[in-house]
PDB file of C-alpha atoms in Angstrom:
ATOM      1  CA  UNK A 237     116.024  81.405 124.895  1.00  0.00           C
ATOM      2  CA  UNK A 238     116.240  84.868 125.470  1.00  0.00           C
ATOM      3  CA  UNK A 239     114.576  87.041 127.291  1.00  0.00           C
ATOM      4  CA  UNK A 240     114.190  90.582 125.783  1.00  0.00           C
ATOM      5  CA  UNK A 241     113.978  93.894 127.707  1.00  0.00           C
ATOM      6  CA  UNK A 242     111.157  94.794 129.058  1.00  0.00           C
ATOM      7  CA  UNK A 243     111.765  98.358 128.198  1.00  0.00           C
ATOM      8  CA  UNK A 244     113.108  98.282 124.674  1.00  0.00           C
ATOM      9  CA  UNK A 245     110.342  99.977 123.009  1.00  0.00           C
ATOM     10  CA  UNK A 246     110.781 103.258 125.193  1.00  0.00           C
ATOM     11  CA  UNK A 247     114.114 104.237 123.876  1.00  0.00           C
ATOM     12  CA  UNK A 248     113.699 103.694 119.969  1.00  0.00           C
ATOM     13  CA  UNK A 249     111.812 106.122 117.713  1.00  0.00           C
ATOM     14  CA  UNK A 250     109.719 104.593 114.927  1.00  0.00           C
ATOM     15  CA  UNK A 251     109.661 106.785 111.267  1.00  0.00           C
ATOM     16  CA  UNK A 252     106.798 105.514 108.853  1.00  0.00           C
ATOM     17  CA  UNK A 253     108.148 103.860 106.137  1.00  0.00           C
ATOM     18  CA  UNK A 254     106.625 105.910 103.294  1.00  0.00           C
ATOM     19  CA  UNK A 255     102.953 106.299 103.019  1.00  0.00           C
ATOM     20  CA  UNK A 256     103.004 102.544 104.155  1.00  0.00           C
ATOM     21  CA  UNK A 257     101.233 101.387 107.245  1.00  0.00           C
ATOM     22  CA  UNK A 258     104.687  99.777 108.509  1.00  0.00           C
ATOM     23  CA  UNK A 259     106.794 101.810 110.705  1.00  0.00           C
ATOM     24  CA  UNK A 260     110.558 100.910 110.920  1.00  0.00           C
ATOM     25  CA  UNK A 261     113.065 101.677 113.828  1.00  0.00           C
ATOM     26  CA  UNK A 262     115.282 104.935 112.943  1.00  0.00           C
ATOM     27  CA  UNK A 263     118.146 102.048 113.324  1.00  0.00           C
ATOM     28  CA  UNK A 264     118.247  98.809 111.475  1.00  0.00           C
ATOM     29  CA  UNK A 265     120.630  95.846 112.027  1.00  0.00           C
ATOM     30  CA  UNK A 266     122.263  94.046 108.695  1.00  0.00           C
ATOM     31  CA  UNK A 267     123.363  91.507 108.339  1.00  0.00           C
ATOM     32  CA  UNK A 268     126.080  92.043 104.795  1.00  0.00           C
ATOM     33  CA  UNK A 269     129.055  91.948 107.746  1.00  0.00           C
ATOM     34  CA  UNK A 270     129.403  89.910 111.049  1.00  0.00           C
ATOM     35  CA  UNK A 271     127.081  86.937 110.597  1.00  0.00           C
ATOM     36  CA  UNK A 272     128.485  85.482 107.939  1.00  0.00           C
ATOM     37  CA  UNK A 273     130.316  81.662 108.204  1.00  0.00           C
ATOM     38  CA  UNK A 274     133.584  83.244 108.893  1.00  0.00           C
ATOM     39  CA  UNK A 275     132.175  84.751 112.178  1.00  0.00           C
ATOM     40  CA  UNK A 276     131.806  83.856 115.701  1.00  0.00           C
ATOM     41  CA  UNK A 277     128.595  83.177 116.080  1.00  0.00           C
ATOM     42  CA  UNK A 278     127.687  83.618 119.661  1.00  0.00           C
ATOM     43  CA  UNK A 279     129.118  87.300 118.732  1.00  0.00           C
ATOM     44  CA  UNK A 280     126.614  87.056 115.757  1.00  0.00           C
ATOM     45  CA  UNK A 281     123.828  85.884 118.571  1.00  0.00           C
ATOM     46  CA  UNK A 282     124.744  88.614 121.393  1.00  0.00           C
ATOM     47  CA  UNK A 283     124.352  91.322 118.679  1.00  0.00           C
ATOM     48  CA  UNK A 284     121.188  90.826 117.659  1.00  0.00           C
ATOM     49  CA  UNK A 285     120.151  89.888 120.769  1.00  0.00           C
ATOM     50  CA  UNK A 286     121.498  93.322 121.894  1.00  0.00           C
ATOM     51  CA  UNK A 287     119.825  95.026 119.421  1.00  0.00           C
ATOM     52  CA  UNK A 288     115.797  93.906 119.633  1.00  0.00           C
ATOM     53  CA  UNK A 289     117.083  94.740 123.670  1.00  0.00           C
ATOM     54  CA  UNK A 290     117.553  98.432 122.478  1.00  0.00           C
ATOM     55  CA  UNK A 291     114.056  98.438 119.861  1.00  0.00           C
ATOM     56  CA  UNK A 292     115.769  97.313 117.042  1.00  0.00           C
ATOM     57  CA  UNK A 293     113.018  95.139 115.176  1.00  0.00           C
ATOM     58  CA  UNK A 294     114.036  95.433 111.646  1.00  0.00           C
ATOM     59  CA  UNK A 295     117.250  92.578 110.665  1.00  0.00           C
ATOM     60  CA  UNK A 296     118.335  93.154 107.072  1.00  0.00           C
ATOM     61  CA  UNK A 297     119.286  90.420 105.175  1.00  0.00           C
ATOM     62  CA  UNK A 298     120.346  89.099 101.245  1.00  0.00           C
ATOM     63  CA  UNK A 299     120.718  85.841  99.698  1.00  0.00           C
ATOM     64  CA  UNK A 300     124.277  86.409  99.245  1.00  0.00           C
ATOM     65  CA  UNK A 301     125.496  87.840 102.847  1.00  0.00           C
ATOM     66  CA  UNK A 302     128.355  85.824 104.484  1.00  0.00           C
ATOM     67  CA  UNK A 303     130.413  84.390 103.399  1.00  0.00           C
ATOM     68  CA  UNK A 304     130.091  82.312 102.231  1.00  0.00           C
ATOM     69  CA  UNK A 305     127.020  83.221 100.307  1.00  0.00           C
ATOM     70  CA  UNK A 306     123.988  82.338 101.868  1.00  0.00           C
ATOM     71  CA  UNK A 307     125.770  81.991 105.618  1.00  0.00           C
ATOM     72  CA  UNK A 308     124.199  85.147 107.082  1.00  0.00           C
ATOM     73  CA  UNK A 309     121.224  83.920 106.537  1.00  0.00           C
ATOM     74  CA  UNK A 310     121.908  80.321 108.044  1.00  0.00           C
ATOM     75  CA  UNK A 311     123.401  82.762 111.336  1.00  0.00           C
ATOM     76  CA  UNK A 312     120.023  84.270 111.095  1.00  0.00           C
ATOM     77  CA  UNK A 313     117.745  81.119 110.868  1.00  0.00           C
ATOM     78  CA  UNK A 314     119.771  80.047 114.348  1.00  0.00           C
ATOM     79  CA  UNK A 315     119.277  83.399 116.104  1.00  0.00           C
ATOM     80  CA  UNK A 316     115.463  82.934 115.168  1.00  0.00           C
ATOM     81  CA  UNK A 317     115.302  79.022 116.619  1.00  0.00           C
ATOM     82  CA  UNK A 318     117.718  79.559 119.337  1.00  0.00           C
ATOM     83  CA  UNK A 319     116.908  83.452 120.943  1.00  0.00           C
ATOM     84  CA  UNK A 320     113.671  85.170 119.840  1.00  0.00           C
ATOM     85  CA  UNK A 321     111.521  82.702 118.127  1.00  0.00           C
ATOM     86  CA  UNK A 322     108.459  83.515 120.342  1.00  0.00           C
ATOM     87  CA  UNK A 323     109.250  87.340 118.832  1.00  0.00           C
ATOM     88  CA  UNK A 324     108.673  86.985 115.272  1.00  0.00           C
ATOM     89  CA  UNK A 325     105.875  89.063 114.768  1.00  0.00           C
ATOM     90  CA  UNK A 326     107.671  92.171 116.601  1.00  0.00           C
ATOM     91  CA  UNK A 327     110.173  91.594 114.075  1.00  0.00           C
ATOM     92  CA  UNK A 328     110.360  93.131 110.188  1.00  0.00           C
ATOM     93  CA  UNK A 329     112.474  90.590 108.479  1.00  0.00           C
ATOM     94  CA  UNK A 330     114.143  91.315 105.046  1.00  0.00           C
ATOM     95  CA  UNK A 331     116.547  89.987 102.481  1.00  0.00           C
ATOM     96  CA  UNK A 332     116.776  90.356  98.942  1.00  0.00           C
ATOM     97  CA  UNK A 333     117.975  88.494  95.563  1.00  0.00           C
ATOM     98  CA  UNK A 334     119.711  89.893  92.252  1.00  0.00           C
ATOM     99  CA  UNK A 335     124.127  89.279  92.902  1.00  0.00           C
ATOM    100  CA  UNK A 336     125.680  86.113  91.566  1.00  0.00           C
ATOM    101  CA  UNK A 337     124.052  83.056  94.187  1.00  0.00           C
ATOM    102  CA  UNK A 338     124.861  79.716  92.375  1.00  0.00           C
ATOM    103  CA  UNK A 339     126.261  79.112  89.076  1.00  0.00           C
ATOM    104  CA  UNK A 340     124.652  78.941  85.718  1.00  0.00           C
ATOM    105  CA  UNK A 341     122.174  81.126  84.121  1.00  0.00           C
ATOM    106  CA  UNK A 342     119.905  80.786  86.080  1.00  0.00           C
ATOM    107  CA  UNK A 343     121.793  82.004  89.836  1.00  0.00           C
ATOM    108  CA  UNK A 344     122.090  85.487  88.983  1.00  0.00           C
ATOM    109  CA  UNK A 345     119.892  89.303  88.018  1.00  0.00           C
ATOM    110  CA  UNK A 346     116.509  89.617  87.927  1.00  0.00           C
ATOM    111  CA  UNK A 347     114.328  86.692  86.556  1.00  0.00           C
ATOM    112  CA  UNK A 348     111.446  85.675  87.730  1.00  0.00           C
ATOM    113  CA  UNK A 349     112.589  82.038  87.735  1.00  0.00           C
ATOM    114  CA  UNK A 350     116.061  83.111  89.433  1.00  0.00           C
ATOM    115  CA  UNK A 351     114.154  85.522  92.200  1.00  0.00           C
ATOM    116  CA  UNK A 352     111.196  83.075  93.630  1.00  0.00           C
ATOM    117  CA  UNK A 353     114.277  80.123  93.375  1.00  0.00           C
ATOM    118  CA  UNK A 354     116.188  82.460  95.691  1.00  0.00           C
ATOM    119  CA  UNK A 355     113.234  83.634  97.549  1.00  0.00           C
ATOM    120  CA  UNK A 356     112.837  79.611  98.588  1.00  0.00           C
ATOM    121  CA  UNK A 357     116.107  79.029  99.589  1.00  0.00           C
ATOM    122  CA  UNK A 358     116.443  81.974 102.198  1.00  0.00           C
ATOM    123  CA  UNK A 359     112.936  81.003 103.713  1.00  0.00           C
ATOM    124  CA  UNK A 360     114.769  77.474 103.913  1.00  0.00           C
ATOM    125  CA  UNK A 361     118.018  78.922 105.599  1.00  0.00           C
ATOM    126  CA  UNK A 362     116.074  80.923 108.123  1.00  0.00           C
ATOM    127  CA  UNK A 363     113.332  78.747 108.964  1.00  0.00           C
ATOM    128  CA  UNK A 364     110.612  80.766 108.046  1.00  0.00           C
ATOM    129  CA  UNK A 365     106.870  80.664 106.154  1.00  0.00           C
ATOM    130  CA  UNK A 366     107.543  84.188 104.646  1.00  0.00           C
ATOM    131  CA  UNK A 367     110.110  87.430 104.798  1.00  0.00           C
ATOM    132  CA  UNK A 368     108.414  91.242 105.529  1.00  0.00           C
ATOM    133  CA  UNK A 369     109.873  92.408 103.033  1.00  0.00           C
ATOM    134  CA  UNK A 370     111.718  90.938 100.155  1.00  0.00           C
ATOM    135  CA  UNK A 371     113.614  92.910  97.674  1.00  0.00           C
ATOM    136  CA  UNK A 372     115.239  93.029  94.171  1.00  0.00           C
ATOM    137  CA  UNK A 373     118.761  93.720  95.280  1.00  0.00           C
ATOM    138  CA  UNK A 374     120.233  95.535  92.002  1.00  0.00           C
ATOM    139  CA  UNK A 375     118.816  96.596  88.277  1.00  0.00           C
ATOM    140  CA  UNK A 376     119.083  93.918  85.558  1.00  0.00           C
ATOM    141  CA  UNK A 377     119.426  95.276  82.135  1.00  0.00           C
ATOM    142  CA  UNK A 378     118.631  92.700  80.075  1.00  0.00           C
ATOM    143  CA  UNK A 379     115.813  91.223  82.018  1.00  0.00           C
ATOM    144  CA  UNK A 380     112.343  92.990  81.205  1.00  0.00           C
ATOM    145  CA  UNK A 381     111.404  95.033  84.100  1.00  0.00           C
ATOM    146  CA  UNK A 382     107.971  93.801  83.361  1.00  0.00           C
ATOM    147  CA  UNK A 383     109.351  90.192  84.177  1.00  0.00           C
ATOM    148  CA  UNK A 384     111.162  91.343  87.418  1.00  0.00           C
ATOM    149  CA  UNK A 385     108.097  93.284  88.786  1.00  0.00           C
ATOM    150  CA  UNK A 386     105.641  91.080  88.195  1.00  0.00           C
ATOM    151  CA  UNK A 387     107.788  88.335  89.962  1.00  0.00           C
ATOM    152  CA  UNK A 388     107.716  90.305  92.838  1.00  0.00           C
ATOM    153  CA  UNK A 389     104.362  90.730  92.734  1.00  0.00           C
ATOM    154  CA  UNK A 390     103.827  87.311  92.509  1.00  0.00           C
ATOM    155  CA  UNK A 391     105.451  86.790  95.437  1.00  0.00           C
ATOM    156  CA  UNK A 392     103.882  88.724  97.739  1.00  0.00           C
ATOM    157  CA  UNK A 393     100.218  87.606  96.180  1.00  0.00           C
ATOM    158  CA  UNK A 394     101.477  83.718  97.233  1.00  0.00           C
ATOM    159  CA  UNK A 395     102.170  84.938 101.278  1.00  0.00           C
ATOM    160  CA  UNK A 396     105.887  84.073 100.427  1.00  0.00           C
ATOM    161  CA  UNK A 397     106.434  87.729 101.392  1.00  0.00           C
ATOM    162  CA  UNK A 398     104.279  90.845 102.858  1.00  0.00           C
ATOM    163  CA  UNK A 399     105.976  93.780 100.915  1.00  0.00           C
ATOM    164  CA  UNK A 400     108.131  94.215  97.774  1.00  0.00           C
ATOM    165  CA  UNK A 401     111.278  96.753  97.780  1.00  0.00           C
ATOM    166  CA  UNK A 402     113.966  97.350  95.211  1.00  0.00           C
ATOM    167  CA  UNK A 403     117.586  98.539  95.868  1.00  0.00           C
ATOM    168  CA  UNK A 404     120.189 100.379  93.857  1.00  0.00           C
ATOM    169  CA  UNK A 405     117.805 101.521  91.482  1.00  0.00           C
ATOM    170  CA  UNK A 406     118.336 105.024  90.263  1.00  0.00           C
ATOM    171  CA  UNK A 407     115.564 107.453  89.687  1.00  0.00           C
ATOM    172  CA  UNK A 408     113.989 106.904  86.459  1.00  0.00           C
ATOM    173  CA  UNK A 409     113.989 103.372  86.785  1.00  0.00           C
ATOM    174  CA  UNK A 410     112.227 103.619  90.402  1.00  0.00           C
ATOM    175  CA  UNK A 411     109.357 105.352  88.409  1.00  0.00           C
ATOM    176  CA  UNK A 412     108.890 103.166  85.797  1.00  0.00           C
ATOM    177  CA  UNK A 413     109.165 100.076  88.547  1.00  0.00           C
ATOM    178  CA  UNK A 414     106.482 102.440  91.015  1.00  0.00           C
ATOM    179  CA  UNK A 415     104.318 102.507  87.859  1.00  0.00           C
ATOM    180  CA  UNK A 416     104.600  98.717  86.179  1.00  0.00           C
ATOM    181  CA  UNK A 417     103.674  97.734  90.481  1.00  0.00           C
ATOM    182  CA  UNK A 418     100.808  99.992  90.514  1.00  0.00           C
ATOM    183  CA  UNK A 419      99.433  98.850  87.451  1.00  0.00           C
ATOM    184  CA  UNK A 420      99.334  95.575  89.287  1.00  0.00           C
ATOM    185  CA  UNK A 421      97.519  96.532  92.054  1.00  0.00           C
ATOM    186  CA  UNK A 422     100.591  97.331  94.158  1.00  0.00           C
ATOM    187  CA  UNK A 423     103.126  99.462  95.487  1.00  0.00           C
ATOM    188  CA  UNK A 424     106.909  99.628  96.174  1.00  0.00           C
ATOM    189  CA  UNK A 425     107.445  99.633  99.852  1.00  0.00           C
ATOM    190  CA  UNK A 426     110.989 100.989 100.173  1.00  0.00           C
ATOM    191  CA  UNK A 427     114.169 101.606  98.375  1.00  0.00           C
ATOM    192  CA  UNK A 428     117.494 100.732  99.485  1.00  0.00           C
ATOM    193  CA  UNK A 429     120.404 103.050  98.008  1.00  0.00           C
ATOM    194  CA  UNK A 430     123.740 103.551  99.173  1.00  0.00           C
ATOM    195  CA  UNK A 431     124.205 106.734 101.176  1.00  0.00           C
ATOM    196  CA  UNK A 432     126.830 108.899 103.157  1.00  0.00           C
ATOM    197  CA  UNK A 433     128.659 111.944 103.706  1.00  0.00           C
ATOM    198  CA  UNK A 434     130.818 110.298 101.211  1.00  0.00           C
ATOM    199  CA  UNK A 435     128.019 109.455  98.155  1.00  0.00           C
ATOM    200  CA  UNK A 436     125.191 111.371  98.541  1.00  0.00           C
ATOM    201  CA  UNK A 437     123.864 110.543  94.740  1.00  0.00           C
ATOM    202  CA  UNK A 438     120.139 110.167  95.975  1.00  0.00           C
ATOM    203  CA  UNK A 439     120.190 113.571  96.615  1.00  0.00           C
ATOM    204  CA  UNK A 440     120.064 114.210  92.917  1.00  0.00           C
ATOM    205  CA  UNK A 441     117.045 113.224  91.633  1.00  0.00           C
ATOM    206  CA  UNK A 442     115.928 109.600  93.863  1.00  0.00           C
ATOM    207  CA  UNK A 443     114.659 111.103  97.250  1.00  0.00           C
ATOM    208  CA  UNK A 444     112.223 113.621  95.239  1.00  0.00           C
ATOM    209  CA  UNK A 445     111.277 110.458  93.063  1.00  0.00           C
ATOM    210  CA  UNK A 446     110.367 108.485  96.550  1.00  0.00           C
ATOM    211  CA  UNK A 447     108.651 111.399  98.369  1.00  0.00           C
ATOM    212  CA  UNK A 448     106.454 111.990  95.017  1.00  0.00           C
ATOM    213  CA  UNK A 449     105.321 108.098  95.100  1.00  0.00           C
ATOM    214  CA  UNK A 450     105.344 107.865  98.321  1.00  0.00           C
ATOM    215  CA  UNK A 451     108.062 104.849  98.986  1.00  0.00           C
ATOM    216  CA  UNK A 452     109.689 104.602 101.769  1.00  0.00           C
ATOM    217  CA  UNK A 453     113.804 104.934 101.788  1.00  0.00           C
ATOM    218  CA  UNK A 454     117.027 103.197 104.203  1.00  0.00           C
ATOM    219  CA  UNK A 455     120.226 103.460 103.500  1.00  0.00           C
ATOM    220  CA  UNK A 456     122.841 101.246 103.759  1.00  0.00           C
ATOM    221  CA  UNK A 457     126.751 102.115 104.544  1.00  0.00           C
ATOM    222  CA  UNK A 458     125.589 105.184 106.144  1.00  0.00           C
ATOM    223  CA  UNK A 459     129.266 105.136 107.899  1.00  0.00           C
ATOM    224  CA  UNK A 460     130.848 104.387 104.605  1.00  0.00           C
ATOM    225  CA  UNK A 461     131.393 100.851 106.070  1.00  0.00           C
ATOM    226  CA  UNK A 462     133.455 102.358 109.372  1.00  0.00           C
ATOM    227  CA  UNK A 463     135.398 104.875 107.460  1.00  0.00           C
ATOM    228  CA  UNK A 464     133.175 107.985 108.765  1.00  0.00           C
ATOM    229  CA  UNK A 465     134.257 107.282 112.451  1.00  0.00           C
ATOM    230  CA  UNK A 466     137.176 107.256 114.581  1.00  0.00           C
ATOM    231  CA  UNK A 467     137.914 103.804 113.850  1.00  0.00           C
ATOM    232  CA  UNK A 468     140.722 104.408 110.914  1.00  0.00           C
ATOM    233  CA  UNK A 469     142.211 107.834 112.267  1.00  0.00           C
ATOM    234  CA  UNK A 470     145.701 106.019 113.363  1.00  0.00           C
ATOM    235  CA  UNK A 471     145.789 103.444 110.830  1.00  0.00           C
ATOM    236  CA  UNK A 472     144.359 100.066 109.978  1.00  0.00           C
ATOM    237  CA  UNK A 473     143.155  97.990 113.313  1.00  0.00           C
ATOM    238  CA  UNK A 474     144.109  94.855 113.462  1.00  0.00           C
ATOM    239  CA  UNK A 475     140.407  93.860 114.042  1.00  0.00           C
ATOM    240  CA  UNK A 476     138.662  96.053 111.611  1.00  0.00           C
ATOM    241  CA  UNK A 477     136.816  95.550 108.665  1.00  0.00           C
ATOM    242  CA  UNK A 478     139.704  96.895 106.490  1.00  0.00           C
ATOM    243  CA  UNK A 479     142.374  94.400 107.572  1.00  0.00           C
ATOM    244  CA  UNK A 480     140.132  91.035 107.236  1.00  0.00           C
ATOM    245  CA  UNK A 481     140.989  89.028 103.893  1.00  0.00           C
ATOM    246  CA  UNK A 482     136.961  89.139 103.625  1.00  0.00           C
ATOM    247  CA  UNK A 483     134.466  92.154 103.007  1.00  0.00           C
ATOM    248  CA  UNK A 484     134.126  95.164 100.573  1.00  0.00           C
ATOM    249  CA  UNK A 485     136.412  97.697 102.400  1.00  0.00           C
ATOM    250  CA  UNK A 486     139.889  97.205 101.257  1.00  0.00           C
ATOM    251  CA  UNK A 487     143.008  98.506 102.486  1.00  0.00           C
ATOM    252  CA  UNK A 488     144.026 100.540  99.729  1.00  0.00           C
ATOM    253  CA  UNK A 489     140.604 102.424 100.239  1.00  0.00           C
ATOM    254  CA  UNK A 490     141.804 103.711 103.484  1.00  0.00           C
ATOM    255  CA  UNK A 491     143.609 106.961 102.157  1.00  0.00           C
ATOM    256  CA  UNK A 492     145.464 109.750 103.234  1.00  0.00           C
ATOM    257  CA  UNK A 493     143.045 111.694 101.350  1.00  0.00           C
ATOM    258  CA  UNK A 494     140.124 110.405 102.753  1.00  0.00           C
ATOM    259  CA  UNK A 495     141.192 110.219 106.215  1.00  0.00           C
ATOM    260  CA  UNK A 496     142.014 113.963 106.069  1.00  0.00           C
ATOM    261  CA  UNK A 497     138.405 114.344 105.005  1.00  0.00           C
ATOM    262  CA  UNK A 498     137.146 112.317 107.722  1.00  0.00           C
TER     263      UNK A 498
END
């Protein structure tokens, strides 16, 4: 088991997460790379374990992190049981549903009978009663938002999690969703977009949307997944994100072009 800092609230600064009562450190850990199956895990463990040293209490998760899909969570579930489970209530906990998850009709978007299935199977794979915060990971257009919303709701109402977010959606659709969870007696608690020096599309129209309704916002890919640091000046490491056969940052993303920009 293991035994946190005794210091590691003095060095991180907390920012309220919207006009929420939660407050969330100005870093947060996810979990999309380097837990999944394909990792080491005792590199997965001394991460996280590195990270609630430095006030890091928020882990960011998703059904569908690995891989395989479903792993990070597993990696997660293990940290939990193995290195900080007398910590969980100095932790915020989060992970999300809405990319392909299983086949058929049913594994995929934004139902209600597709987001409270997930919901169950990532309390399963981390061994917990309930998430912080669970979230609708990306717009479904062809699923009623009334039907999405009100799953969440639901959710939260049955202690399966304490606060609803939605990621990925874009302005006018973060109203309406604001509005339909209002009318139910609650509120959005945060909004996860995609956000760096290399796609700053909140900036037109989303952040004003979240200030006005007060939801909080994190980003994810600040670093544009490695590419906005030194990492990729001289080429392709042989250990970076880039050159593993798994992940979302190709090789042929890695461009003259951009690294001139960088």
């Amino acid at each position: 088991m293991h035994q946190p800092d005794g210091k590691r609230y003095e060095g991180m600064k907390y920012n309220r997460c919207g006009k929420s009562g939660v407050k969330l450190p100005a870093i947060s850990l996810g979990f999309w790379h380097n837990f999944g199956g394909v990792d080491t895990r005792e590199n997965s463990r001394a991460m996280a374990r590195h990270a609630f040293d430095l006030g890091i209490t928020h882990f960011d998760l998703a059904n569908n992190y690995g891989p395989p899909p479903g792993s990070a969570e597993e990696t997660m579930g293990y940290i939990l049981k193995n290195d900080l489970s007398g910590y969980r209530d100095e932790l915020i906990i989060s992970t999300k549903a809405g990319y392909d998850m299983w086949p058929g009709p049913y594994g995929d978007w934004g139902s209600r009978k597709f987001l409270m299935a997930s919901l169950d199977q990532s309390l399963k794979r981390m061994g917990l009663d309930y998430v912080d915060i669970f979230y609708h990971h990306r717009p479904d257009p062809e699923t009623p938002l009334e039907e999405t919303i009100g799953a969440l709701c639901d959710i939260v109402h049955s202690g399966k999690a304490l606060y609803a977010g939605v990621s990925n959606y874009p302005p006018e659709l973060t109203g309406k969703a604001e509005d339909l969870m209002k009318s139910m007696g609650m509120h959005i608690l945060i909004h996860q977009p995609k956000y760096s020096m290399f796609e700053r599309w909140i900036e037109d129209g989303l952040l004003k949307e979240l200030r006005d309704d007060g939801i909080g916002c994190i980003v994810f890919s600040p670093l544009a997944q490695g590419l906005l640091t030194n990492k990729y000046l001289e080429g392709i490491p042989a250990d970076s994100r880039a050159a593993k056969p798994t992940g979302f940052l190709r090789p042929e993303q890695v461009t003259h072009e951009r690294i001139e920009k960088v």
